[in-house]
Coordinates of C-alpha atoms in Angstrom, one line a residue:
Chain A
D1 CA -31.6 7.2 -11.8
A2 CA -30.7 9.5 -14.6
M3 CA -28.6 7.8 -17.2
V4 CA -27.8 10.7 -19.5
I5 CA -27.1 13.9 -17.5
Q6 CA -26.7 17.3 -19.1
N7 CA -25.3 20.3 -17.3
P8 CA -26.3 22.9 -16.8
R9 CA -30.1 22.7 -17.4
Y10 CA -30.2 26.4 -18.2
Q11 CA -27.3 28.5 -19.5
V12 CA -27.3 32.2 -20.2
T13 CA -24.4 33.5 -22.2
Q14 CA -23.4 36.8 -23.8
F15 CA -23.3 37.3 -27.5
G16 CA -19.9 36.2 -28.7
K17 CA -18.8 34.7 -25.4
P18 CA -17.7 31.1 -25.7
V19 CA -19.8 28.6 -23.8
T20 CA -19.5 24.8 -23.1
L21 CA -22.3 22.4 -22.5
S22 CA -21.6 19.0 -21.0
C23 CA -23.1 15.6 -21.2
S24 CA -22.3 12.5 -19.2
Q25 CA -23.7 8.9 -19.4
T26 CA -23.7 5.9 -17.2
L27 CA -24.8 3.4 -19.9
N28 CA -21.4 2.8 -21.4
H29 CA -22.8 3.4 -24.8
N30 CA -20.4 3.9 -27.7
V31 CA -22.4 6.4 -29.6
M32 CA -23.1 10.0 -28.4
Y33 CA -25.1 12.6 -30.2
W34 CA -25.6 16.3 -29.9
Y35 CA -28.9 17.8 -31.2
Q36 CA -30.1 21.4 -31.5
Q37 CA -33.8 21.9 -31.1
K38 CA -35.5 25.3 -31.6
S39 CA -39.1 26.0 -30.6
S40 CA -41.7 23.7 -32.1
Q41 CA -39.1 22.1 -34.4
A42 CA -37.6 18.7 -34.8
P43 CA -34.3 18.0 -33.1
K44 CA -31.5 18.7 -35.6
L45 CA -28.4 16.6 -35.5
L46 CA -25.2 18.6 -35.1
F47 CA -22.7 15.8 -34.8
H48 CA -22.2 12.4 -33.3
Y49 CA -19.4 10.2 -32.1
Y50 CA -19.2 6.5 -32.9
D51 CA -16.6 5.4 -30.4
K52 CA -13.9 7.9 -30.9
D53 CA -14.8 8.7 -34.5
F54 CA -16.3 12.1 -34.9
N55 CA -19.0 12.6 -37.5
N56 CA -19.9 16.2 -38.3
E57 CA -23.1 17.1 -40.2
A58 CA -22.5 19.0 -43.4
D59 CA -24.7 21.9 -42.4
T60 CA -23.4 22.3 -38.8
P61 CA -21.8 25.7 -38.5
D62 CA -18.1 25.9 -37.8
N63 CA -19.0 27.8 -34.7
F64 CA -20.0 24.5 -33.1
Q65 CA -17.3 22.0 -31.9
S66 CA -17.3 18.9 -29.8
R67 CA -15.0 16.9 -27.6
R68 CA -15.3 13.4 -26.3
P69 CA -12.4 12.8 -23.9
N70 CA -13.7 9.4 -22.8
T71 CA -16.7 7.1 -23.2
S72 CA -18.7 8.7 -20.5
F73 CA -18.3 12.4 -21.3
C74 CA -19.0 14.6 -24.3
F75 CA -18.9 18.4 -24.6
L76 CA -20.4 20.9 -27.0
D77 CA -18.4 24.1 -27.5
I78 CA -20.0 27.1 -29.1
R79 CA -17.1 29.4 -29.9
S80 CA -19.0 32.7 -30.5
P81 CA -22.7 32.3 -29.8
G82 CA -25.1 34.4 -31.8
L83 CA -28.7 35.2 -31.1
G84 CA -29.6 32.5 -33.6
D85 CA -27.9 29.8 -31.4
A86 CA -30.4 30.2 -28.7
A87 CA -32.1 26.8 -28.5
M88 CA -32.5 23.6 -26.5
Y89 CA -29.4 21.4 -26.8
L90 CA -30.0 17.7 -26.4
C91 CA -27.5 15.0 -25.8
A92 CA -28.3 11.3 -26.5
T93 CA -26.5 8.0 -26.4
S94 CA -27.0 4.6 -27.9
R95 CA -25.2 1.4 -28.6
G96 CA -24.2 1.3 -32.2
G97 CA -23.7 -1.4 -34.7
T98 CA -26.0 -3.7 -36.6
G99 CA -29.5 -3.4 -35.3
G100 CA -28.6 -0.6 -32.9
T101 CA -30.4 -0.1 -29.6
E102 CA -32.7 2.3 -27.9
A103 CA -31.4 5.9 -27.8
F104 CA -31.6 7.7 -24.5
F105 CA -31.7 11.5 -24.1
G106 CA -30.8 13.8 -21.3
Q107 CA -33.0 16.6 -20.1
G108 CA -31.4 19.1 -22.3
T109 CA -29.7 22.4 -21.8
R110 CA -31.7 25.5 -22.6
L111 CA -29.3 28.1 -24.0
T112 CA -30.2 31.8 -23.9
V113 CA -27.9 34.3 -25.7
V114 CA -28.2 38.0 -24.5
Chain B
K1 CA -31.1 11.6 -47.7
Q2 CA -33.6 10.3 -45.2
E3 CA -36.6 12.4 -44.6
V4 CA -39.1 11.7 -41.8
T5 CA -42.6 13.2 -41.8
Q6 CA -45.3 13.2 -39.1
I7 CA -48.9 14.0 -39.9
P8 CA -50.8 15.6 -38.4
A9 CA -48.7 18.3 -36.8
A10 CA -51.3 18.8 -34.0
L11 CA -54.2 16.7 -32.7
S12 CA -56.8 17.4 -30.1
V13 CA -59.1 14.7 -28.7
P14 CA -61.5 14.3 -25.8
E15 CA -60.3 12.1 -23.0
G16 CA -60.9 8.4 -23.6
E17 CA -60.5 8.5 -27.3
N18 CA -57.8 6.4 -29.0
L19 CA -54.9 8.3 -30.5
V20 CA -53.4 7.5 -33.9
L21 CA -50.1 9.1 -34.8
N22 CA -48.4 8.6 -38.1
C23 CA -44.8 8.6 -39.2
S24 CA -43.4 8.2 -42.7
F25 CA -39.8 7.9 -43.9
T26 CA -38.3 8.0 -47.4
D27 CA -35.5 5.5 -47.1
S28 CA -36.6 2.0 -46.0
A29 CA -33.0 0.9 -45.3
I30 CA -33.4 1.5 -41.5
Y31 CA -32.0 -0.3 -38.5
N32 CA -34.9 0.6 -36.3
L33 CA -37.5 3.2 -35.5
Q34 CA -38.1 4.8 -32.1
W35 CA -41.0 6.8 -30.7
F36 CA -40.4 9.5 -28.2
R37 CA -42.5 11.7 -26.0
Q38 CA -41.5 15.3 -25.2
D39 CA -43.1 17.5 -22.6
P40 CA -42.7 21.3 -22.9
G41 CA -39.1 22.4 -22.1
K42 CA -37.9 18.9 -21.4
G43 CA -35.8 16.3 -23.0
L44 CA -37.1 13.2 -24.9
T45 CA -38.4 10.2 -23.2
S46 CA -38.2 6.9 -25.1
L47 CA -41.6 5.1 -25.6
L48 CA -41.0 2.2 -27.9
L49 CA -38.3 0.9 -30.2
I50 CA -39.1 -1.3 -33.2
Q51 CA -36.3 -3.1 -34.9
S52 CA -36.4 -3.3 -38.7
S53 CA -37.3 -7.0 -38.5
Q54 CA -40.3 -6.4 -36.3
R55 CA -43.8 -5.5 -37.3
E56 CA -45.0 -4.1 -33.9
Q57 CA -44.2 -3.4 -30.3
T58 CA -46.5 -2.9 -27.4
S59 CA -46.1 -1.3 -24.0
G60 CA -49.1 -0.9 -21.8
R61 CA -51.6 1.4 -23.7
L62 CA -49.1 2.0 -26.4
N63 CA -48.8 0.0 -29.6
A64 CA -46.5 0.9 -32.5
S65 CA -46.5 -0.8 -35.9
L66 CA -43.8 -0.7 -38.6
D67 CA -44.2 -1.3 -42.3
K68 CA -40.7 -0.9 -43.6
S69 CA -41.5 -1.6 -47.2
S70 CA -44.0 1.3 -47.4
G71 CA -41.9 3.5 -45.1
R72 CA -44.6 3.9 -42.4
S73 CA -45.0 3.6 -38.7
T74 CA -48.1 4.2 -36.6
L75 CA -48.3 4.8 -32.8
Y76 CA -51.6 4.0 -31.2
I77 CA -52.4 5.2 -27.7
A78 CA -55.5 3.5 -26.3
A79 CA -58.0 5.3 -24.0
S80 CA -56.2 8.6 -24.0
Q81 CA -55.8 10.6 -20.8
P82 CA -55.0 14.3 -20.1
G83 CA -51.5 13.2 -19.0
D84 CA -50.9 11.9 -22.5
S85 CA -50.8 15.6 -23.7
A86 CA -47.3 16.1 -25.1
T87 CA -45.4 16.2 -28.4
Y88 CA -44.7 12.8 -29.9
L89 CA -41.7 12.3 -32.2
C90 CA -40.5 9.4 -34.3
A91 CA -37.0 8.9 -35.3
V92 CA -35.3 6.4 -37.6
R93 CA -31.8 5.0 -37.4
R94 CA -30.0 4.0 -40.6
G95 CA -26.8 2.2 -40.6
A96 CA -25.1 3.6 -43.7
A97 CA -24.0 6.8 -42.0
G98 CA -22.8 5.7 -38.6
N99 CA -26.1 5.1 -36.8
K100 CA -27.6 8.6 -37.3
L101 CA -31.0 9.2 -35.8
T102 CA -33.3 11.3 -38.0
F103 CA -36.4 12.9 -36.5
G104 CA -39.8 13.8 -37.8
G105 CA -41.3 17.2 -36.9
G106 CA -43.5 15.7 -34.2
T107 CA -47.2 15.6 -33.5
R108 CA -48.4 17.9 -30.7
V109 CA -51.3 16.1 -28.8
L110 CA -53.8 17.7 -26.5
V111 CA -56.2 15.4 -24.6
K112 CA -59.1 17.4 -23.2
P113 CA -60.7 16.3 -19.9

């Protein structure tokens, strides 16, 4: 059974039209991550939550925001998508703290901007 | 800032050969290191997790070693099969910045029948 679920798998949006990607987990992990991955590149961390604490990467554009209303769900909002935002968006979870545990990823959402 | 490097970027081997994939990282203060597999257009599948106190982990044909002091990990895949063709990524977790996972660029593997 899928433990980290991302919806939708494929999203097409218009240039400048706000879009929201969603992620849910059944693992009760306290850390959730959002990564952006462009073709043939490493996943790039956008931000992550450690419990309710939001941690934004210094180079994450202001155009990207996130919400985590509860432990199970996390959303990625792109306020005004540009052509350069077309990518695979990956959500991951893990249990944080000393030692840490295995990180689990969803299947990703492929975003196309037209 | 933690930097993770994977060499080579691509690798092609005939079926049956052993695969050796390398991962290096600059900051040895890590909690753990994880190896992933990614098929085209898909998410990441976890293969092995090595805690900082461990030297190696094994799962079936996969064996991963960790030398934290030198900032290196190696993933060995024995007796490769065409189904092993994928991109393999390593990621390190460090504790100082809230359990961030930092990825290498990956090694794209092709196993020829």
